[in-house]
Each structure stands twice: as C-alpha cells, then as structure tokens.
Coordinates of C-alpha atoms and ligand atoms in Angstrom, one line a residue:
X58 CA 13.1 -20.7 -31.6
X59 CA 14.4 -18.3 -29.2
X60 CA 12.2 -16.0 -27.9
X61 CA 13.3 -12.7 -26.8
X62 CA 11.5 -10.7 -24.2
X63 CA 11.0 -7.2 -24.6
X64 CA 13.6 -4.9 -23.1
X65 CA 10.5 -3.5 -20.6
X66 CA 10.0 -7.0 -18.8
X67 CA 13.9 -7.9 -18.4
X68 CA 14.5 -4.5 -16.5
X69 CA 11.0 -4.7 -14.6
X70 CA 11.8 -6.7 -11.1
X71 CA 9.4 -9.3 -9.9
X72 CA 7.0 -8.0 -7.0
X73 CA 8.8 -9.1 -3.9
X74 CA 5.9 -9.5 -2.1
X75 CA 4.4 -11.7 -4.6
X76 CA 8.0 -14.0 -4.7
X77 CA 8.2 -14.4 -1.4
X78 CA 4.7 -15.7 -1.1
X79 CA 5.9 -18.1 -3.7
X80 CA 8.8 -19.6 -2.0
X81 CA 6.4 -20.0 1.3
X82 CA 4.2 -21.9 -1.2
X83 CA 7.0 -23.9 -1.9
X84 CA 8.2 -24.2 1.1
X85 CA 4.6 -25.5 2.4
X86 CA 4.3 -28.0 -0.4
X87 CA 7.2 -29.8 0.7
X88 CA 5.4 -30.3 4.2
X89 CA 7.0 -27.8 6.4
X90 CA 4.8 -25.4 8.7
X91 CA 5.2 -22.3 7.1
X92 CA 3.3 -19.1 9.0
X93 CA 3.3 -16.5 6.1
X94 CA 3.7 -12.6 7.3
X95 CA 4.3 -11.9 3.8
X96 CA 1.0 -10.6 2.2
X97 CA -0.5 -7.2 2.3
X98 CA -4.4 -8.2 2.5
X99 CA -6.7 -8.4 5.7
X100 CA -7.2 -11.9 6.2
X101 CA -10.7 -11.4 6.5
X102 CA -13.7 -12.4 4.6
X103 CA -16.0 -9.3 2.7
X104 CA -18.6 -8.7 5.1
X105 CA -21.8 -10.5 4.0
X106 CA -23.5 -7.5 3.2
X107 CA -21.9 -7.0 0.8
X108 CA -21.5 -10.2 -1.0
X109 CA -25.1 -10.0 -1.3
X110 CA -25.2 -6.8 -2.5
X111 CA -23.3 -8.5 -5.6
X112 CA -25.3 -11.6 -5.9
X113 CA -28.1 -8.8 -6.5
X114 CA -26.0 -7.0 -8.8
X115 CA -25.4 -9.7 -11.0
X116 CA -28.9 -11.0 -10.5
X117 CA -30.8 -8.3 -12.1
X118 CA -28.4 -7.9 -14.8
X119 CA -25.0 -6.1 -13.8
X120 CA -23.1 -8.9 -16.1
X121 CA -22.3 -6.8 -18.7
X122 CA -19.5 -3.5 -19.9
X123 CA -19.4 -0.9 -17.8
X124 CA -18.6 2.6 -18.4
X125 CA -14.6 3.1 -18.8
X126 CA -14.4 5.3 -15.5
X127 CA -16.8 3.3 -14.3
X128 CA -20.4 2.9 -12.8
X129 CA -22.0 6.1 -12.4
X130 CA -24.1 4.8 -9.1
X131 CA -20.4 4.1 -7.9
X132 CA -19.0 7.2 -9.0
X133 CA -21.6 8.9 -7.3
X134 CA -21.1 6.9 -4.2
X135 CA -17.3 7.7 -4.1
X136 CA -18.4 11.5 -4.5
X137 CA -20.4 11.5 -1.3
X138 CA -17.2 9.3 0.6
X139 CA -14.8 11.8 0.0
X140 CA -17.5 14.5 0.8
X141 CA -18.2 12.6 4.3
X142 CA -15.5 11.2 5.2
X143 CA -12.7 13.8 4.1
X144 CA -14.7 16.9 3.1
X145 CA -13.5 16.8 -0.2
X146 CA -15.6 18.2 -3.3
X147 CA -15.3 16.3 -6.4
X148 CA -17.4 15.9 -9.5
X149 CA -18.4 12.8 -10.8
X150 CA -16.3 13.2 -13.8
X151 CA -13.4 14.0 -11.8
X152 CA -13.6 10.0 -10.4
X153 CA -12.0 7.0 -12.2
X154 CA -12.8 3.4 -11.5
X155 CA -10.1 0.9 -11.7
X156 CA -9.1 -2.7 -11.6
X157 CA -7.4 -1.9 -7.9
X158 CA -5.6 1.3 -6.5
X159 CA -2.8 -0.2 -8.5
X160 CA -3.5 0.2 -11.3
X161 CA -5.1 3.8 -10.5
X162 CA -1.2 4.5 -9.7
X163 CA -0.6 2.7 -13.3
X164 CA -2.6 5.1 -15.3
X165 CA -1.5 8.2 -13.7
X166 CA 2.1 7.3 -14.3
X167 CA 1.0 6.5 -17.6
X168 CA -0.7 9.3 -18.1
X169 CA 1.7 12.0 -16.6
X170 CA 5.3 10.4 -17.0
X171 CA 7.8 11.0 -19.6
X172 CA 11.5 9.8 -20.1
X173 CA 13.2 12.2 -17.8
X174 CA 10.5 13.4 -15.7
X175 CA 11.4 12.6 -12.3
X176 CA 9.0 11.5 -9.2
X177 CA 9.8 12.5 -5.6
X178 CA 8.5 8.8 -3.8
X179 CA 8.7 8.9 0.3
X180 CA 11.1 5.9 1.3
X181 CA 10.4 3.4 2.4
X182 CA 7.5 3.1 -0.1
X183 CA 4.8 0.1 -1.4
X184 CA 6.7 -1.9 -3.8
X185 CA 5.2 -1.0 -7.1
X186 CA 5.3 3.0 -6.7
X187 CA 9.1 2.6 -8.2
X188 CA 8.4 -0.3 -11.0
X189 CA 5.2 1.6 -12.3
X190 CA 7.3 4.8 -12.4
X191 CA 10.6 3.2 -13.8
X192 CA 7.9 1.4 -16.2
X193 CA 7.4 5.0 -18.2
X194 CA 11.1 6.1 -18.5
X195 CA 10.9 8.3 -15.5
X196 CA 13.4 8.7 -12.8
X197 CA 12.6 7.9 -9.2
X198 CA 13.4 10.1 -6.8
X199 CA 13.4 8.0 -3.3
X200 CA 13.7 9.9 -0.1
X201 CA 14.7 8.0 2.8
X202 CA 13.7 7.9 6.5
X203 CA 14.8 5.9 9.3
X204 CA 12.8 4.2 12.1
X205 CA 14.2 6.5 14.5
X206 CA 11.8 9.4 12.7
X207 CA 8.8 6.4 12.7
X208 CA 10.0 6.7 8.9
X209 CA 8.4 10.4 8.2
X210 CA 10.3 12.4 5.5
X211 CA 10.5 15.9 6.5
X212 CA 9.4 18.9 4.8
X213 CA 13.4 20.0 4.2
X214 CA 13.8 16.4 2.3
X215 CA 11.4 17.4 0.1
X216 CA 12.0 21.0 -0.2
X217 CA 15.5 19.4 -1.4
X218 CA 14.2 17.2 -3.9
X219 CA 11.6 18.9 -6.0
X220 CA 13.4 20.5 -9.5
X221 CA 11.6 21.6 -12.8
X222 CA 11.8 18.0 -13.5
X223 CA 9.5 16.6 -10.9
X224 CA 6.1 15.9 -12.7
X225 CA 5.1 14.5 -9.0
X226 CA 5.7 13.8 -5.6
X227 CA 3.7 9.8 -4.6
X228 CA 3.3 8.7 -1.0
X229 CA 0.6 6.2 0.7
X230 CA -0.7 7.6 4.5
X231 CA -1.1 5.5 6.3
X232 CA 2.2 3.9 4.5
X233 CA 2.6 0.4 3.7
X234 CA 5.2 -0.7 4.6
X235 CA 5.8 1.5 7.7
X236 CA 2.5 1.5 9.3
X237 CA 3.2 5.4 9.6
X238 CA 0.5 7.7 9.3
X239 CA 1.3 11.6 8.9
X240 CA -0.9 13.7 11.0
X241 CA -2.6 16.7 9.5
X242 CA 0.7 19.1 10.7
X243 CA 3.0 17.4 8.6
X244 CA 0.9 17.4 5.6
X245 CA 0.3 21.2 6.1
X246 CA 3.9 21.9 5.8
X247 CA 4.0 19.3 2.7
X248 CA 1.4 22.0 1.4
X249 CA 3.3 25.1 2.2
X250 CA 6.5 23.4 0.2
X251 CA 4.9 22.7 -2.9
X252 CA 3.7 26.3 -2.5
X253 CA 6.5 27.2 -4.1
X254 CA 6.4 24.4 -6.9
X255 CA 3.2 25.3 -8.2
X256 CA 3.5 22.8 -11.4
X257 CA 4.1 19.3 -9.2
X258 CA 1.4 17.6 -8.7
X259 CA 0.8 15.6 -5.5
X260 CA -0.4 12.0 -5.7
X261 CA -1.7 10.8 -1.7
X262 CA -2.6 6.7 -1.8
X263 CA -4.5 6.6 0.6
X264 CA -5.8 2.6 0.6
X265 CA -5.5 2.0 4.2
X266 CA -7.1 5.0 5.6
X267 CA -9.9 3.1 7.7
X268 CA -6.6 1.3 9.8
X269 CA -5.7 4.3 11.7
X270 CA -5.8 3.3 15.4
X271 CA -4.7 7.1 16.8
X272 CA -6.8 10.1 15.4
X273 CA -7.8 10.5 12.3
X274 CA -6.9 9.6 9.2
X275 CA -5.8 13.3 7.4
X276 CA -5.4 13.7 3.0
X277 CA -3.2 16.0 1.5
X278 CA -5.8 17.2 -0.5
X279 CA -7.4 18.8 2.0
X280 CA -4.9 22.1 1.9
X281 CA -6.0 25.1 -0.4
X282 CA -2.1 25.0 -1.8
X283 CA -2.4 21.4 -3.3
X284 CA -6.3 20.3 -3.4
X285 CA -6.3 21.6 -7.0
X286 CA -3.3 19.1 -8.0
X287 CA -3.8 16.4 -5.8
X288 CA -5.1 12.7 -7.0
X289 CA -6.6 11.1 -4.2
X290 CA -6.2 7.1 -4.8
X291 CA -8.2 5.0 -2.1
X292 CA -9.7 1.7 -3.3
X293 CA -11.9 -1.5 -1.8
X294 CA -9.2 -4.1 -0.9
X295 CA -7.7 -2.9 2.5
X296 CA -10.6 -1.4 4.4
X297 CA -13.3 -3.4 3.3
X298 CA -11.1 -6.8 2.5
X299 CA -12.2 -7.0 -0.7
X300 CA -8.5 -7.5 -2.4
X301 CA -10.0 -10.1 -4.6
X302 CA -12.2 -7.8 -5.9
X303 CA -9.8 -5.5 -7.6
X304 CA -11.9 -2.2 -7.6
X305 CA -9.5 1.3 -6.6
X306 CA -10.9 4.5 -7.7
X307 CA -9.1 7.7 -7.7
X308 CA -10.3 11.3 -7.6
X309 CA -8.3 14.0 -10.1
X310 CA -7.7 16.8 -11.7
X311 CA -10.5 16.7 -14.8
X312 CA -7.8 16.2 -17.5
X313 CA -5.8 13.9 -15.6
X314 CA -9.0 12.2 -15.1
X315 CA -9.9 11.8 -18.7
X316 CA -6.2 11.1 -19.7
X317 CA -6.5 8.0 -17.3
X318 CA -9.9 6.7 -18.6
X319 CA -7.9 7.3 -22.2
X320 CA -5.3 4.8 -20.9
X321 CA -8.1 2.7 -19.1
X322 CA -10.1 2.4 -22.3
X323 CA -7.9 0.6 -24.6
X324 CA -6.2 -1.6 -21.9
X325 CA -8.5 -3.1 -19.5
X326 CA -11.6 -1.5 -19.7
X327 CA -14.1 -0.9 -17.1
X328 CA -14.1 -2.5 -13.8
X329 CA -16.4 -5.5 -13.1
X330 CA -19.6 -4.7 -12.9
X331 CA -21.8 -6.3 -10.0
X332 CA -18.5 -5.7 -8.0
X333 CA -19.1 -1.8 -8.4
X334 CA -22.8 -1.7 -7.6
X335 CA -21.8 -3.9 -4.3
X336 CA -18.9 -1.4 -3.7
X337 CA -21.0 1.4 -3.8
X338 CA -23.5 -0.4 -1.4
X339 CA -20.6 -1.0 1.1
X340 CA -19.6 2.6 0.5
X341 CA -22.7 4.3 1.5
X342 CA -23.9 1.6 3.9
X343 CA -23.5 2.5 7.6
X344 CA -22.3 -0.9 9.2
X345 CA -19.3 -1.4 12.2
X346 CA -17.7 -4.0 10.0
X347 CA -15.2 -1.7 9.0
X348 CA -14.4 -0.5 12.6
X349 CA -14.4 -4.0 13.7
X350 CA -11.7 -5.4 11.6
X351 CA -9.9 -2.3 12.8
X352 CA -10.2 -3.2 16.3
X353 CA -8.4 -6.5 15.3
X354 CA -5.5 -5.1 13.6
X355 CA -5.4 -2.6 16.5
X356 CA -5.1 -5.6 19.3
X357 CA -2.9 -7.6 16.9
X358 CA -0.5 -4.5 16.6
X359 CA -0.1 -4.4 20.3
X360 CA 0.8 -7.9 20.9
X361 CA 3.2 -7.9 18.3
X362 CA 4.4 -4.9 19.8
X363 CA 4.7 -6.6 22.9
X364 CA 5.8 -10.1 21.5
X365 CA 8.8 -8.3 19.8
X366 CA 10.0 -6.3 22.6
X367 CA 13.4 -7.1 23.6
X368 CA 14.2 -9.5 20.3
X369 CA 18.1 -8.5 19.8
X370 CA 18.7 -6.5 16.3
X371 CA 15.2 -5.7 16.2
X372 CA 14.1 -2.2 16.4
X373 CA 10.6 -0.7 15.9
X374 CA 8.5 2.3 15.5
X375 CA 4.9 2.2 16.4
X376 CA 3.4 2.0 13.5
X377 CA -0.4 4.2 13.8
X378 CA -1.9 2.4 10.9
X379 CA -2.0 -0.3 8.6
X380 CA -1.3 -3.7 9.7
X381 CA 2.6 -4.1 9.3
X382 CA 5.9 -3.9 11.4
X383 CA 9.0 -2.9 9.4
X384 CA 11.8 -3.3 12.3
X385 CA 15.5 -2.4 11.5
X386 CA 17.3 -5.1 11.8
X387 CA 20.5 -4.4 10.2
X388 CA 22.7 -4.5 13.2
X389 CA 22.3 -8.4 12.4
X390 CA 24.1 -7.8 8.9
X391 CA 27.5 -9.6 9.0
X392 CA 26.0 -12.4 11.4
X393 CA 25.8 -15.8 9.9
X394 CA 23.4 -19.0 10.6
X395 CA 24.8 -23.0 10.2
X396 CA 27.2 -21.3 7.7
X397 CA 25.1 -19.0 5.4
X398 CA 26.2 -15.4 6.1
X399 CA 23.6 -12.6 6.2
X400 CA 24.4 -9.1 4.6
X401 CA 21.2 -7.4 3.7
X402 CA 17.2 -8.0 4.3
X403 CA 17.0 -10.3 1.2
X404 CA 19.6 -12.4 3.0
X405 CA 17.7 -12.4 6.5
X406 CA 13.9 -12.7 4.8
X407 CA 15.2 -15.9 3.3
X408 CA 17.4 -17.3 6.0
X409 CA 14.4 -16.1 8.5
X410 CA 11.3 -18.7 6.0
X411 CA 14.3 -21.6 5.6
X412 CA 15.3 -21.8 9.3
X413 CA 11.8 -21.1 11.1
X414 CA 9.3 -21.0 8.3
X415 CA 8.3 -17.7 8.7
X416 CA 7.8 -15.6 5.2
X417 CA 8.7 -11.6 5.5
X418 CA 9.6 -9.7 2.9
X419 CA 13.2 -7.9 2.5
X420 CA 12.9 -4.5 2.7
X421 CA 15.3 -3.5 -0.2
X422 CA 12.2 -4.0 -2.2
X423 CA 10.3 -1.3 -0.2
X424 CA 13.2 1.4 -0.4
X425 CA 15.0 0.2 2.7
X426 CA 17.4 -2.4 2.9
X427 CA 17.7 -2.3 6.4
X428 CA 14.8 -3.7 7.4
X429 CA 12.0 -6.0 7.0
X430 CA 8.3 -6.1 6.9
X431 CA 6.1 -8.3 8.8
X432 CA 2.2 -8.5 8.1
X433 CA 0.0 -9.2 11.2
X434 CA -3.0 -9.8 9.0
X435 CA -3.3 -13.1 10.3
X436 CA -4.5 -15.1 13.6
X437 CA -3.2 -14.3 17.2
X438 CA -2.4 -17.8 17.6
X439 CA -0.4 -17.6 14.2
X440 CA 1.0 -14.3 15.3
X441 CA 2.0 -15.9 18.8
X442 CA 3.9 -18.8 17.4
X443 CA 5.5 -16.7 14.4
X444 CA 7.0 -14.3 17.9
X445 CA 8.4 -17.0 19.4
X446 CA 10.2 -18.5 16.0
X447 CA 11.5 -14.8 15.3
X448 CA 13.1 -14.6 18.8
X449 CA 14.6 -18.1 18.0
X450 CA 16.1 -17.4 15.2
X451 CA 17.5 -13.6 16.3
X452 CA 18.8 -15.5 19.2
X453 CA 21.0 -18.0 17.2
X454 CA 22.8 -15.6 14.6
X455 CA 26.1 -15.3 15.7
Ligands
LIG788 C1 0.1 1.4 -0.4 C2 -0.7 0.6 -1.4 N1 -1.3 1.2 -2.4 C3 -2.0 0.4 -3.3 C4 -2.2 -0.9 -3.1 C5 -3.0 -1.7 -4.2 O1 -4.2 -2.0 -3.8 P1 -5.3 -2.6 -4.8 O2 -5.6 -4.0 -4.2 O3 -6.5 -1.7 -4.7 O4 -4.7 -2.7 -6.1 C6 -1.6 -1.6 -2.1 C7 -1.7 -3.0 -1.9 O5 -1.0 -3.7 -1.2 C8 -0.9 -0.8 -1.1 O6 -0.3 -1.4 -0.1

C-alpha cells in the first residue's frame, strides 16, 4: 500500500527548533558531548508552589473536562494579570485557555485567515508564526530587520506593508529570536499607523514578558487606536517554566474569542485541568520566583555577551529580553571547514553541532538567514565551555 500524505503536511516544514534538538540527540547517543543552545524553554524547574498547588488540584477532584475556554477561576485570574500587570480591561468571556500560546496563535489563524488574506509578521519571527499562517492558505508577509537596528521593524516598513488584504499584523515583544523588546515609543507609533487601517487587527505574543532586564515590559494593546483589535497572547511556559504544562491564554476581541473556543471545542478541547487551577495560583500568588529566574537569564546574558565579544563573523545586538543571542554571522558564508563549505545558517548550525557539539538553530527558519540563534537557558558552566567551542570553531573557517 502506498500511503499518500495530505497535500497540508508535505508543504508544512518541520519545526527547526525541534530538528535540531533531534540531531543533538543523535549526536549524544553516539557518545559525543553535545552542549545544546537549541531549545526555547527556561531550564528551570516550576517553582514548588506551584506543583503543589496541582497536586491539590488534582486531589480534590480537578481530573475531569474543563470548560472549552477554560477554567473560570483561571479566567478570572488572567483578568486581574492583565489588569495589574498591564492595565488592561478584559472580560472573562473575552479570555481563551489553550494548550500553549501556540496554539492560541493556531486558533486565531484559524479563526481569522482565509486563502489570500495576507499577515504582516515582524522578521525575524518565532518559527511557527509563518507555518500556522501558511497552514490556512494565507500569505505571509515577512518584514525584515537587521542587527544593526537590534532587529526593530520601523513604523515606515509597516506603513508599506499593510493593504486591504492584511487580516493582521503578528509580532512577539520581547521577540524570540532576537531578544528585542520594543519600548512603549515604538509601539505608539505602531498605533498611530494602523490608525489609518482601521480593519487590521493587531496580534502582540507576548510569552516572555517577565524576561525584560531594562524597563518595562510595554503591550500594544495598551493604545486607544488598537486596544479594541488587539489579541493579547501570553501563556505559562516562559515566565513561570512551566513549558511542559502547555497552558497559553489569550485575551480578544468577544467574537474572535468565541470563534477560537469554536475551533478549540471540536479539536482539543479544554486545557488540563489541575494545571489551570495551579496556573491561576501562580498567577495571583506574590512570590520572587519569577524575578529570580530573571536575574539568571539577566547574568547569563552578560557573560555571553562578554564571552562572545571579539569572536570573528560574529555580530550582536543586545538583546533586552528573552534569553537568546541571534548574532549575524554571515560574513563567514563562503568559508569552508575540513572541506564542507558553508553558504547559509543551516550550513553553519550543522557544521557548528558536528565540529564542536554545540546545537544552534539556523536562522532561515526564523526569517533571517543570516544568522543564528543561541539559547542561554542553560548552566554558566555549560555556557562557558559552549563560548570557548564557538570561538574555536569561528577561528578555523577559512
Ligand atoms: C514567541 C513565542 N510565542 C509562543 C511560544 C509558544 O509557547 P507555548 O509553550 O505557550 O506554546 C513560544 C515558544 O517557544 C515563543 O517563543
């Protein structure tokens, strides 16, 4: 029998993050030392807390369905977070519980997207914004920036891009895989744009908004010109290290709201339960966990800052948030190592893990071939010897 996949999953790529964690697996199995910068989760434990909070759950009975958009005590805890922590007003039916900000970004791309719409996505951008839009038919519309411009789109790129065909523009602050976080300036004159576009809506990922080392963290939705048509996505996994959990929420428009919980409801269903009652516990409980595991990332980002400096073909902004480098390194395109030639990221991220063991990921998956991303969620020890294997291996490309 031959069987013949559908026309979907032969044009969908494969996560790149996801391969190239693969081939360090694989690399590791056959012995060798691999230090993996590859993965975008804090490589932290959940705080206690709140591991307790779902042995409790689950304890006095939270094993069961939940409500498609989700728990209402969890609702109502994401309510009075965007209220605190970003003076945002929301109703509880205007909240919608997934399994992970991804598939948050799933449903409203679902929900919104038809063939020919078109989606203005701020390059370079988290890998799955392009496959979840491509999924639907839709066109994306990538707009590039350079680490010279710590990889900010300006307000005249967008201005440029927006049509009658854009259905909405999609962006994470702070951005994986840039680390760049746009301060509340450049998201006013975002605003004042899409002043003119009153029918795009605006759709602000904002996952790693407790990692901002400089000032504040700023949303979109905060601007009178777009807080009626924004969808706020935030979720669990980055801020909390609870990846594992898969619980991302998002905040919308009422009948973008319902149309998600529409999708939601015949695909997956509600989110796990005792994992929403502890997520609303770790949502409304004041602890310094949070700022802690910040304080990490924030040390970790300076010594890789300082571990990089002066690595030939390397060049980097400071990222402000998140926990990843994306240097520009294509001034090593056209160098070769013991024979094999390098001519674009996926040709140094694999020449990078086979030489020195160190996993990346290309940065043609993010939107920018000219680079690549390195995750500092990991030990300084780890981070230390990874440095001194990326210098090495910099050094000998001739
Ligand atoms: C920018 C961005 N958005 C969304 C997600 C998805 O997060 P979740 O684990 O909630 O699905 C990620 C995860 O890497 C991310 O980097």
């Amino acid at each position: 029998m031959q069987i013949r996949l559908s026309n979907t999953v032969n044009n969908l790529v494969e996560s790149a993050t996801i391969k190239m964690a693969q081939m360090a697996r694989d690399f590791k199995s056959k012995g060798h030392d691999v230090i993996s910068l590859s993965l975008g989760e804090p490589d932290f434990d959940t705080p206690g807390f709140i591991i307790d909070a779902a042995h409790e759950a689950m304890k006095s009975g939270y094993t069961h369905y939940t409500p498609v958009p989700g728990l209402v005590e969890f609702r109502e805890a994401i309510v009075k977070k965007l209220k605190r922590d970003n003076n945002l007003d929301y109703d509880i039916n205007q909240i919608v519980v997934s399994n992970g900000a991804k598939q948050c970004i799933y449903n409203i791309a679902q929900a919104l997207l038809d063939k020919g719409d078109e989606v203005v996505i701020f390059a370079p951008y988290w890998v799955s914004y392009s496959a979840i839009v491509e999924l639907t038919g839709a066109k994306v519309i990538g707009l590039n920036s350079e680490v010279q411009d710590d990889y900010k789109v300006t307000a005249d790129q967008l201005k440029n891009a927006l049509s009658d065909k854009t259905k909405f523009i999609l962006f994470s602050s702070p951005c994986n895989p840039t680390g760049s976080v746009y301060t509340k300036e450049e998201l006013g004159t975002f605003a004042k744009i899409l002043e003119g576009y009153p029918d795009v809506l605006v759709v602000s990922d904002e996952i790693y908004e407790y990692i901002v080392f400089e000032g504040e963290h700023q949303s979109i939705a905060q601007f009178e010109q777009v807080k009626h048509r924004t969808i706020v996505v935030n979720g669990m996994s980055k801020g909390f290290a609870m990846t594992g959990w898969r619980l991302g929420y998002m905040a919308a428009p009422l009948p973008i709201a319902k149309a998600c919980a529409k999708i939601q409801g015949q695909v997956t269903s509600g989110a796990t339960s005792f994992g929403q009652k502890a997520a609303a516990i770790a949502l409304l409980t004041e602890s310094n966990e949070k700022a802690k595991m910040k304080a990490i990332f924030k040390n970790r980002r300076d010594l890789m800052l300082e571990l990089m400096n002066g690595i030939p073909h390397m060049l980097l902004n400071i990222p402000n948030g998140a926990f990843y480098l994306f240097p520009d390194v294509s001034s090593a395109y056209g160098k070769s190592l013991n024979g094999k030639s390098i001519n674009n990221s996926q040709d140094l991220a694999e020449a990078l893990l086979s030489e020195e063991f160190v996993a990346t990921v290309a940065g043609a998956s993010f939107g920018n071939d000219n680079c690549i991303r390195i995750s500092y969620a990991t030990s300084e020890n780890q981070l230390i010897e990874a440095a001194k294997r990326i210098r090495r291996f910099f050094e000998k490309l001739k």
